PDB file of C-alpha atoms in Angstrom:
ATOM      1  CA  MET A   1       6.089  51.193-171.159  1.00 46.00           C
ATOM      2  CA  SER A   2       7.116  54.315-169.909  1.00 49.00           C
ATOM      3  CA  ASP A   3       7.964  54.532-165.638  1.00 49.00           C
ATOM      4  CA  ARG A   4       5.216  56.741-165.207  1.00 46.00           C
ATOM      5  CA  SER A   5       2.886  53.633-166.243  1.00 44.00           C
ATOM      6  CA  ARG A   6       4.879  51.228-165.082  1.00 44.00           C
ATOM      7  CA  ARG A   7       4.114  53.000-161.566  1.00 45.00           C
ATOM      8  CA  HIS A   8       0.313  53.614-162.643  1.00 45.00           C
ATOM      9  CA  LEU A   9      -0.197  49.397-163.015  1.00 38.00           C
ATOM     10  CA  PHE A  10       1.990  48.812-159.982  1.00 43.00           C
ATOM     11  CA  LEU A  11      -0.197  51.021-157.970  1.00 43.00           C
ATOM     12  CA  ASP A  12      -3.375  49.757-159.070  1.00 43.00           C
ATOM     13  CA  ILE A  13      -1.835  46.435-158.880  1.00 38.00           C
ATOM     14  CA  LEU A  14      -1.223  46.514-154.962  1.00 46.00           C
ATOM     15  CA  GLY A  15      -3.888  48.141-154.387  1.00 44.00           C
ATOM     16  CA  ALA A  16      -6.248  45.877-155.265  1.00 39.00           C
ATOM     17  CA  PHE A  17      -3.947  43.183-153.801  1.00 40.00           C
ATOM     18  CA  ILE A  18      -4.458  45.172-150.673  1.00 41.00           C
ATOM     19  CA  CYS A  19      -8.453  45.371-151.034  1.00 41.00           C
ATOM     20  CA  THR A  20      -8.623  41.523-151.007  1.00 36.00           C
ATOM     21  CA  THR A  21      -6.254  40.124-148.263  1.00 36.00           C
ATOM     22  CA  GLY A  22      -4.436  43.072-146.887  1.00 43.00           C
ATOM     23  CA  PHE A  23      -7.081  44.632-144.551  1.00 40.00           C
ATOM     24  CA  SER A  24      -6.073  41.274-142.064  1.00 41.00           C
ATOM     25  CA  ARG A  25      -2.610  42.941-141.926  1.00 52.00           C
ATOM     26  CA  ILE A  26      -4.280  46.468-141.278  1.00 56.00           C
ATOM     27  CA  ARG A  27      -4.975  47.541-137.892  1.00 55.00           C
ATOM     28  CA  THR A  28      -7.787  50.070-138.247  1.00 53.00           C
ATOM     29  CA  ALA A  29      -8.796  52.293-135.303  1.00 50.00           C
ATOM     30  CA  PRO A  30     -12.218  54.696-134.774  1.00 48.00           C
ATOM     31  CA  THR A  31     -11.562  57.871-136.930  1.00 49.00           C
ATOM     32  CA  ASP A  32     -11.214  61.846-136.443  1.00 49.00           C
ATOM     33  CA  GLN A  33     -15.082  63.111-137.450  1.00 46.00           C
ATOM     34  CA  SER A  34     -13.829  66.719-137.482  1.00 48.00           C
ATOM     35  CA  ASN A  35     -11.641  65.000-140.520  1.00 52.00           C
ATOM     36  CA  GLY A  36     -14.407  65.064-142.750  1.00 56.00           C
ATOM     37  CA  ARG A  37     -13.339  62.733-145.559  1.00 69.00           C
ATOM     38  CA  LEU A  38      -9.955  62.723-144.155  1.00 75.00           C
ATOM     39  CA  ALA A  39      -8.058  59.946-142.224  1.00 79.00           C
ATOM     40  CA  GLU A  40      -4.641  59.262-140.289  1.00 83.00           C
ATOM     41  CA  LEU A  41      -2.628  56.482-142.063  1.00 85.00           C
ATOM     42  CA  CYS A  42      -0.021  55.353-140.466  1.00 87.00           C
ATOM     43  CA  VAL A  43       3.097  53.210-141.921  1.00 90.00           C
ATOM     44  CA  ILE A  44       6.031  51.293-140.391  1.00 92.00           C
ATOM     45  CA  ALA A  45       8.596  49.865-142.191  1.00 94.00           C
ATOM     46  CA  ARG A  46      11.988  47.938-141.514  1.00 94.00           C
ATOM     47  CA  ARG A  47      14.873  46.727-143.051  1.00 94.00           C
ATOM     48  CA  ARG A  48      16.844  44.490-140.656  1.00 92.00           C
ATOM     49  CA  GLY A  49      20.781  45.290-141.034  1.00 92.00           C
ATOM     50  CA  THR A  50      23.405  42.583-141.769  1.00 92.00           C
ATOM     51  CA  LEU A  51      25.191  42.696-138.239  1.00 90.00           C
ATOM     52  CA  GLN A  52      26.374  39.537-136.701  1.00 85.00           C
ATOM     53  CA  ASN A  53      26.106  40.296-133.021  1.00 82.00           C
ATOM     54  CA  ALA A  54      24.188  43.059-132.769  1.00 87.00           C
ATOM     55  CA  VAL A  55      21.336  45.190-134.130  1.00 92.00           C
ATOM     56  CA  ILE A  56      21.484  48.794-135.062  1.00 95.00           C
ATOM     57  CA  ASP A  57      18.382  50.583-136.369  1.00 96.00           C
ATOM     58  CA  VAL A  58      18.362  54.112-137.672  1.00 98.00           C
ATOM     59  CA  TRP A  59      15.096  54.725-137.134  1.00 97.00           C
ATOM     60  CA  ALA A  60      13.016  57.938-139.123  1.00 97.00           C
ATOM     61  CA  GLY A  61       9.988  60.192-140.180  1.00 95.00           C
ATOM     62  CA  GLN A  62       9.337  60.677-143.714  1.00 94.00           C
ATOM     63  CA  VAL A  63      10.021  64.156-143.629  1.00 93.00           C
ATOM     64  CA  GLY A  64      14.024  65.204-142.658  1.00 93.00           C
ATOM     65  CA  GLN A  65      17.154  65.696-143.893  1.00 93.00           C
ATOM     66  CA  LEU A  66      18.864  62.087-143.289  1.00 96.00           C
ATOM     67  CA  ASP A  67      18.976  60.142-146.636  1.00 96.00           C
ATOM     68  CA  VAL A  68      18.404  56.504-144.866  1.00 96.00           C
ATOM     69  CA  SER A  69      18.685  54.719-148.034  1.00 94.00           C
ATOM     70  CA  GLU A  70      22.423  55.786-148.130  1.00 95.00           C
ATOM     71  CA  LEU A  71      22.815  53.456-144.495  1.00 96.00           C
ATOM     72  CA  PRO A  72      25.256  50.855-144.935  1.00 95.00           C
ATOM     73  CA  GLN A  73      23.844  47.597-145.560  1.00 93.00           C
ATOM     74  CA  PRO A  74      24.853  46.364-141.842  1.00 94.00           C
ATOM     75  CA  PHE A  75      22.999  48.859-140.556  1.00 96.00           C
ATOM     76  CA  GLY A  76      19.252  48.250-140.124  1.00 95.00           C
ATOM     77  CA  ARG A  77      16.912  51.086-141.263  1.00 96.00           C
ATOM     78  CA  VAL A  78      13.247  51.953-139.921  1.00 96.00           C
ATOM     79  CA  VAL A  79      10.879  54.637-141.665  1.00 95.00           C
ATOM     80  CA  VAL A  80       7.288  55.846-139.503  1.00 94.00           C
ATOM     81  CA  TRP A  81       4.918  57.067-142.225  1.00 92.00           C
ATOM     82  CA  ASP A  82       2.298  58.932-140.569  1.00 90.00           C
ATOM     83  CA  ASP A  83       0.281  60.877-142.835  1.00 86.00           C
ATOM     84  CA  VAL A  84      -3.527  62.288-143.669  1.00 84.00           C
ATOM     85  CA  ARG A  85      -4.532  61.147-146.719  1.00 77.00           C
ATOM     86  CA  GLY A  86      -8.457  60.666-148.137  1.00 70.00           C
ATOM     87  CA  SER A  87     -10.269  57.842-146.258  1.00 66.00           C
ATOM     88  CA  GLY A  88     -12.717  57.144-149.810  1.00 65.00           C
ATOM     89  CA  ALA A  89      -9.459  55.544-151.679  1.00 69.00           C
ATOM     90  CA  LEU A  90      -7.614  53.757-148.390  1.00 75.00           C
ATOM     91  CA  PRO A  91      -5.809  50.634-150.640  1.00 78.00           C
ATOM     92  CA  THR A  92      -5.011  52.978-153.014  1.00 82.00           C
ATOM     93  CA  GLU A  93      -3.613  55.335-150.585  1.00 84.00           C
ATOM     94  CA  ILE A  94      -1.468  52.727-148.632  1.00 86.00           C
ATOM     95  CA  ALA A  95      -0.101  51.299-151.939  1.00 88.00           C
ATOM     96  CA  ARG A  96       0.913  54.930-152.971  1.00 89.00           C
ATOM     97  CA  VAL A  97       3.268  54.867-149.354  1.00 91.00           C
ATOM     98  CA  LEU A  98       4.075  51.627-149.850  1.00 92.00           C
ATOM     99  CA  PHE A  99       6.031  52.228-153.053  1.00 92.00           C
ATOM    100  CA  ALA A 100       7.332  56.066-151.847  1.00 93.00           C
ATOM    101  CA  ILE A 101       9.371  54.094-148.610  1.00 94.00           C
ATOM    102  CA  GLU A 102      10.718  51.796-151.553  1.00 94.00           C
ATOM    103  CA  GLU A 103      11.585  54.186-153.831  1.00 93.00           C
ATOM    104  CA  HIS A 104      12.715  57.273-151.635  1.00 93.00           C
ATOM    105  CA  PHE A 105      14.130  55.136-148.338  1.00 95.00           C
ATOM    106  CA  GLY A 106      14.935  51.905-149.989  1.00 93.00           C
ATOM    107  CA  ILE A 107      13.357  48.744-148.616  1.00 94.00           C
ATOM    108  CA  LYS A 108      11.020  46.882-149.925  1.00 93.00           C
ATOM    109  CA  CYS A 109       7.413  46.854-147.887  1.00 91.00           C
ATOM    110  CA  ASP A 110       5.939  43.433-147.326  1.00 88.00           C
ATOM    111  CA  LEU A 111       2.430  44.175-144.732  1.00 86.00           C
ATOM    112  CA  GLY A 112       2.241  41.453-141.827  1.00 80.00           C
ATOM    113  CA  SER A 113       6.166  40.684-142.691  1.00 83.00           C
ATOM    114  CA  ASN A 114       8.708  43.851-142.234  1.00 90.00           C
ATOM    115  CA  ALA A 115       6.221  46.782-142.806  1.00 90.00           C
ATOM    116  CA  PHE A 116       2.371  47.447-141.194  1.00 87.00           C
ATOM    117  CA  ALA A 117      -0.223  49.277-141.725  1.00 86.00           C
ATOM    118  CA  HIS A 118      -2.657  51.688-138.901  1.00 83.00           C
ATOM    119  CA  ILE A 119      -5.988  53.511-140.127  1.00 81.00           C
ATOM    120  CA  GLY A 120      -7.394  55.492-137.805  1.00 73.00           C
ATOM    121  CA  HIS A 121      -6.836  57.944-134.832  1.00 67.00           C
ATOM    122  CA  ILE A 122      -3.197  57.622-133.397  1.00 63.00           C
ATOM    123  CA  SER A 123      -3.264  57.985-129.644  1.00 58.00           C
ATOM    124  CA  GLU A 124      -0.498  57.557-126.885  1.00 51.00           C
ATOM    125  CA  THR A 125      -2.833  53.992-126.028  1.00 47.00           C
ATOM    126  CA  PHE A 126      -3.243  52.593-129.169  1.00 53.00           C
ATOM    127  CA  LEU A 127       0.006  52.989-131.357  1.00 63.00           C
ATOM    128  CA  PRO A 128       0.585  51.512-134.886  1.00 66.00           C
ATOM    129  CA  VAL A 129       4.109  50.821-132.875  1.00 77.00           C
ATOM    130  CA  ASP A 130       3.525  48.382-130.525  1.00 75.00           C
ATOM    131  CA  ALA A 131       2.449  45.616-133.240  1.00 72.00           C
ATOM    132  CA  PHE A 132       5.045  46.311-135.216  1.00 76.00           C
ATOM    133  CA  LEU A 133       7.686  45.658-132.553  1.00 79.00           C
ATOM    134  CA  GLN A 134       5.953  42.420-131.866  1.00 75.00           C
ATOM    135  CA  ALA A 135       7.083  41.405-135.247  1.00 70.00           C
ATOM    136  CA  PHE A 136      10.777  42.076-134.559  1.00 69.00           C
ATOM    137  CA  ARG A 137      10.475  39.858-130.942  1.00 67.00           C
ATOM    138  CA  SER A 138       9.192  37.199-132.861  1.00 59.00           C
ATOM    139  CA  THR A 139      12.072  37.572-135.344  1.00 59.00           C
ATOM    140  CA  ARG A 140      14.916  35.031-135.195  1.00 49.00           C
ATOM    141  CA  GLY A 141      18.403  36.757-135.145  1.00 52.00           C
ATOM    142  CA  ASP A 142      16.658  39.687-133.111  1.00 51.00           C
ATOM    143  CA  ALA A 143      16.473  37.706-130.074  1.00 48.00           C
ATOM    144  CA  THR A 144      19.813  38.341-128.537  1.00 58.00           C
ATOM    145  CA  GLY A 145      22.718  40.788-128.424  1.00 71.00           C
ATOM    146  CA  GLN A 146      22.873  44.874-128.191  1.00 85.00           C
ATOM    147  CA  ARG A 147      20.043  46.277-129.902  1.00 91.00           C
ATOM    148  CA  ILE A 148      20.334  50.136-130.260  1.00 95.00           C
ATOM    149  CA  ALA A 149      17.794  52.270-132.022  1.00 96.00           C
ATOM    150  CA  ILE A 150      19.107  55.581-133.499  1.00 98.00           C
ATOM    151  CA  ILE A 151      16.259  58.077-133.912  1.00 98.00           C
ATOM    152  CA  ASP A 152      17.057  61.201-135.756  1.00 97.00           C
ATOM    153  CA  LEU A 153      14.549  63.384-133.921  1.00 96.00           C
ATOM    154  CA  SER A 154      14.675  66.352-136.564  1.00 93.00           C
ATOM    155  CA  SER A 155      12.575  64.088-138.836  1.00 95.00           C
ATOM    156  CA  SER A 156       8.245  64.170-138.885  1.00 91.00           C
ATOM    157  CA  GLY A 157       5.097  63.498-140.380  1.00 90.00           C
ATOM    158  CA  LEU A 158       1.975  65.162-140.813  1.00 87.00           C
ATOM    159  CA  THR A 159      -0.099  63.678-137.883  1.00 85.00           C
ATOM    160  CA  ARG A 160       0.041  64.429-133.948  1.00 83.00           C
ATOM    161  CA  LEU A 161       2.295  61.342-133.866  1.00 86.00           C
ATOM    162  CA  SER A 162       5.350  62.070-132.261  1.00 90.00           C
ATOM    163  CA  TRP A 163       8.959  60.575-131.454  1.00 94.00           C
ATOM    164  CA  MET A 164       7.732  61.418-127.761  1.00 92.00           C
ATOM    165  CA  HIS A 165       4.909  59.305-127.825  1.00 89.00           C
ATOM    166  CA  ILE A 166       6.852  56.784-129.474  1.00 91.00           C
ATOM    167  CA  ILE A 167      10.445  56.070-127.504  1.00 93.00           C
ATOM    168  CA  PRO A 168       8.371  54.254-124.739  1.00 90.00           C
ATOM    169  CA  SER A 169       7.306  51.481-126.963  1.00 89.00           C
ATOM    170  CA  LEU A 170      10.759  51.331-128.201  1.00 92.00           C
ATOM    171  CA  ARG A 171      11.639  50.086-124.884  1.00 91.00           C
ATOM    172  CA  SER A 172      10.064  47.128-125.432  1.00 87.00           C
ATOM    173  CA  TYR A 173      12.309  45.710-127.638  1.00 89.00           C
ATOM    174  CA  TYR A 174      15.744  47.701-127.946  1.00 93.00           C
ATOM    175  CA  THR A 175      18.750  47.604-124.567  1.00 93.00           C
ATOM    176  CA  ILE A 176      19.364  51.412-125.860  1.00 95.00           C
ATOM    177  CA  ILE A 177      18.305  54.262-127.528  1.00 97.00           C
ATOM    178  CA  ILE A 178      20.124  57.187-128.689  1.00 97.00           C
ATOM    179  CA  GLY A 179      18.623  60.466-129.904  1.00 97.00           C
ATOM    180  CA  VAL A 180      20.289  62.656-132.405  1.00 97.00           C
ATOM    181  CA  ASP A 181      18.962  66.050-133.500  1.00 93.00           C
ATOM    182  CA  PHE A 182      20.077  68.898-135.129  1.00 90.00           C
ATOM    183  CA  SER A 183      20.862  73.177-134.121  1.00 83.00           C
ATOM    184  CA  ALA A 184      18.368  75.893-136.092  1.00 72.00           C
ATOM    185  CA  PRO A 185      19.542  78.699-134.206  1.00 59.00           C
ATOM    186  CA  ALA A 186      17.735  80.677-136.954  1.00 61.00           C
ATOM    187  CA  LEU A 187      14.382  79.810-135.374  1.00 54.00           C
ATOM    188  CA  CYS A 188      14.913  81.634-132.357  1.00 55.00           C
ATOM    189  CA  GLU A 189      14.931  84.653-134.182  1.00 56.00           C
ATOM    190  CA  LEU A 190      11.529  83.630-135.585  1.00 55.00           C
ATOM    191  CA  ASP A 191       9.234  82.362-132.163  1.00 55.00           C
ATOM    192  CA  VAL A 192      10.437  82.551-128.629  1.00 58.00           C
ATOM    193  CA  ALA A 193       9.503  79.289-128.208  1.00 59.00           C
ATOM    194  CA  PHE A 194      12.336  78.118-130.167  1.00 55.00           C
ATOM    195  CA  ARG A 195      15.032  78.754-126.946  1.00 62.00           C
ATOM    196  CA  THR A 196      18.630  79.778-127.678  1.00 61.00           C
ATOM    197  CA  PRO A 197      21.703  79.033-128.575  1.00 61.00           C
ATOM    198  CA  HIS A 198      20.230  75.851-130.640  1.00 66.00           C
ATOM    199  CA  GLY A 199      16.611  76.611-131.523  1.00 67.00           C
ATOM    200  CA  LEU A 200      15.172  73.544-130.032  1.00 80.00           C
ATOM    201  CA  CYS A 201      11.588  73.672-128.126  1.00 79.00           C
ATOM    202  CA  ALA A 202      10.644  72.481-125.153  1.00 84.00           C
ATOM    203  CA  ARG A 203       8.898  69.550-126.559  1.00 87.00           C
ATOM    204  CA  ALA A 204      12.459  68.864-128.464  1.00 85.00           C
ATOM    205  CA  LEU A 205      14.474  69.070-125.277  1.00 88.00           C
ATOM    206  CA  GLU A 206      12.238  67.252-123.074  1.00 91.00           C
ATOM    207  CA  THR A 207      12.445  64.337-126.330  1.00 93.00           C
ATOM    208  CA  MET A 208      15.688  64.935-126.307  1.00 92.00           C
ATOM    209  CA  HIS A 209      16.619  63.875-123.182  1.00 92.00           C
ATOM    210  CA  ALA A 210      13.935  60.874-122.915  1.00 95.00           C
ATOM    211  CA  CYS A 211      16.573  58.977-124.731  1.00 96.00           C
ATOM    212  CA  ASP A 212      19.363  57.049-123.173  1.00 96.00           C
ATOM    213  CA  TYR A 213      21.891  59.359-125.272  1.00 96.00           C
ATOM    214  CA  TRP A 214      21.166  62.503-127.296  1.00 95.00           C
ATOM    215  CA  LEU A 215      23.489  64.109-129.768  1.00 95.00           C
ATOM    216  CA  LEU A 216      22.894  67.678-131.060  1.00 92.00           C
ATOM    217  CA  ALA A 217      24.377  68.308-134.397  1.00 94.00           C
ATOM    218  CA  SER A 218      24.941  71.404-136.353  1.00 91.00           C
ATOM    219  CA  ASP A 219      26.162  72.756-139.843  1.00 92.00           C
ATOM    220  CA  LYS A 220      29.484  73.772-138.027  1.00 91.00           C
ATOM    221  CA  SER A 221      29.864  70.178-136.472  1.00 93.00           C
ATOM    222  CA  ILE A 222      29.461  68.031-139.523  1.00 94.00           C
ATOM    223  CA  SER A 223      31.030  69.937-141.858  1.00 94.00           C
ATOM    224  CA  GLY A 224      33.620  72.639-140.457  1.00 93.00           C
ATOM    225  CA  GLN A 225      30.734  75.267-142.446  1.00 92.00           C
ATOM    226  CA  ASP A 226      28.606  77.946-140.714  1.00 88.00           C
ATOM    227  CA  GLN A 227      25.936  77.369-142.989  1.00 89.00           C
ATOM    228  CA  LEU A 228      25.032  74.526-145.084  1.00 91.00           C
ATOM    229  CA  SER A 229      22.839  74.523-148.397  1.00 93.00           C
ATOM    230  CA  ALA A 230      19.875  71.577-147.863  1.00 92.00           C
ATOM    231  CA  ASP A 231      21.493  69.188-150.085  1.00 96.00           C
ATOM    232  CA  GLU A 232      24.919  69.374-148.684  1.00 96.00           C
ATOM    233  CA  ARG A 233      23.169  69.137-145.056  1.00 93.00           C
ATOM    234  CA  SER A 234      21.750  66.315-146.029  1.00 95.00           C
ATOM    235  CA  PHE A 235      24.863  64.893-147.168  1.00 97.00           C
ATOM    236  CA  GLU A 236      27.070  65.801-144.107  1.00 96.00           C
ATOM    237  CA  PHE A 237      24.071  64.736-141.651  1.00 96.00           C
ATOM    238  CA  THR A 238      23.793  61.435-143.299  1.00 97.00           C
ATOM    239  CA  ARG A 239      27.388  60.807-143.095  1.00 96.00           C
ATOM    240  CA  ALA A 240      27.303  61.747-139.273  1.00 96.00           C
ATOM    241  CA  ILE A 241      24.828  59.141-138.730  1.00 97.00           C
ATOM    242  CA  CYS A 242      26.522  56.891-140.738  1.00 96.00           C
ATOM    243  CA  GLY A 243      29.828  57.336-139.019  1.00 95.00           C
ATOM    244  CA  LEU A 244      27.913  57.333-135.449  1.00 96.00           C
ATOM    245  CA  CYS A 245      26.535  53.162-136.566  1.00 95.00           C
ATOM    246  CA  GLU A 246      29.801  52.452-137.489  1.00 94.00           C
ATOM    247  CA  CYS A 247      31.583  53.702-134.249  1.00 93.00           C
ATOM    248  CA  LEU A 248      28.720  51.983-132.252  1.00 93.00           C
ATOM    249  CA  ALA A 249      29.228  48.509-134.150  1.00 91.00           C
ATOM    250  CA  PHE A 250      32.756  48.387-132.727  1.00 86.00           C
ATOM    251  CA  ALA A 251      31.374  49.682-129.302  1.00 82.00           C
ATOM    252  CA  GLN A 252      30.756  46.393-127.858  1.00 68.00           C
ATOM    253  CA  HIS A 253      29.672  47.340-124.148  1.00 75.00           C
ATOM    254  CA  ASP A 254      31.530  50.412-123.580  1.00 86.00           C
ATOM    255  CA  ILE A 255      29.207  52.883-125.455  1.00 91.00           C
ATOM    256  CA  ASP A 256      30.062  55.949-123.725  1.00 92.00           C
ATOM    257  CA  THR A 257      33.242  55.893-124.807  1.00 91.00           C
ATOM    258  CA  ALA A 258      31.960  55.508-128.225  1.00 91.00           C
ATOM    259  CA  ILE A 259      29.147  58.513-128.061  1.00 94.00           C
ATOM    260  CA  ALA A 260      32.044  60.311-126.547  1.00 93.00           C
ATOM    261  CA  ALA A 261      34.614  60.081-129.303  1.00 92.00           C
ATOM    262  CA  VAL A 262      31.887  60.473-132.417  1.00 94.00           C
ATOM    263  CA  ALA A 263      30.413  63.771-130.485  1.00 93.00           C
ATOM    264  CA  LYS A 264      34.109  65.042-130.343  1.00 93.00           C
ATOM    265  CA  GLN A 265      34.507  64.232-134.596  1.00 93.00           C
ATOM    266  CA  ARG A 266      31.250  65.394-135.869  1.00 93.00           C
ATOM    267  CA  PHE A 267      28.378  66.893-133.142  1.00 95.00           C
ATOM    268  CA  ALA A 268      27.971  70.460-131.717  1.00 91.00           C
ATOM    269  CA  SER A 269      27.304  68.469-127.924  1.00 91.00           C
ATOM    270  CA  PHE A 270      26.408  65.010-126.442  1.00 93.00           C
ATOM    271  CA  GLY A 271      24.544  63.562-123.312  1.00 91.00           C
ATOM    272  CA  VAL A 272      24.951  60.638-121.327  1.00 85.00           C
ATOM    273  CA  PRO A 273      22.971  59.169-118.309  1.00 78.00           C
ATOM    274  CA  ALA A 274      24.188  60.413-115.426  1.00 61.00           C
TER     275      ALA A 274
END
């Protein structure tokens, strides 16, 4: 059987499974009628890390330059996949998203266990991440010790859901939130909304400063080169995030020193609590 045939068979089986059993584990909200036959869909999936005395999870959207699949095993990975799909075949659409998360991010999804799906309008008062984090709190082995979320703020999805919406919910589980964004000064020439010198808009700056700590990467800081190709940038940015995770894993409680040390090596700028 070809890979294409296997994929279609997998999607058909998984779609049928969701039709018969999975919707008890999928939350729904009122749909936005202005979208016609389209519906907002959000799937959050996590693969736990293997650290014994701490939790360090890297959060990313489905669109970004971080190669989540390359993160070392000790560190957890969480993918927020928010999208707009046809409302006429939502079980199949959810199945496709679950398959893509496993294929591209290395997270094998089990709805109701390490993955959660939400269909319908996403608002600040109704976020799928709230229900997902409830499962974190009830997971044995995640209840004690330092819990750190590293968010790739440069990544995103395709709906109105933003990291600024998600960060307040993360505080109910994580003890420290670290935001990492990417400098894009070329954007300053395209739109005055992007501010010099790093090409970040007001919303991006607000989100970055909503974190407990923040780091800003650039082509120069992660590679020593002024300009990288997309593949080179992804490789070097992923290395920088891995280095950040490893530094934090050995930091114990001196997070300020760890952030400053890794920032000096791989990042253009950083911020710590006053």
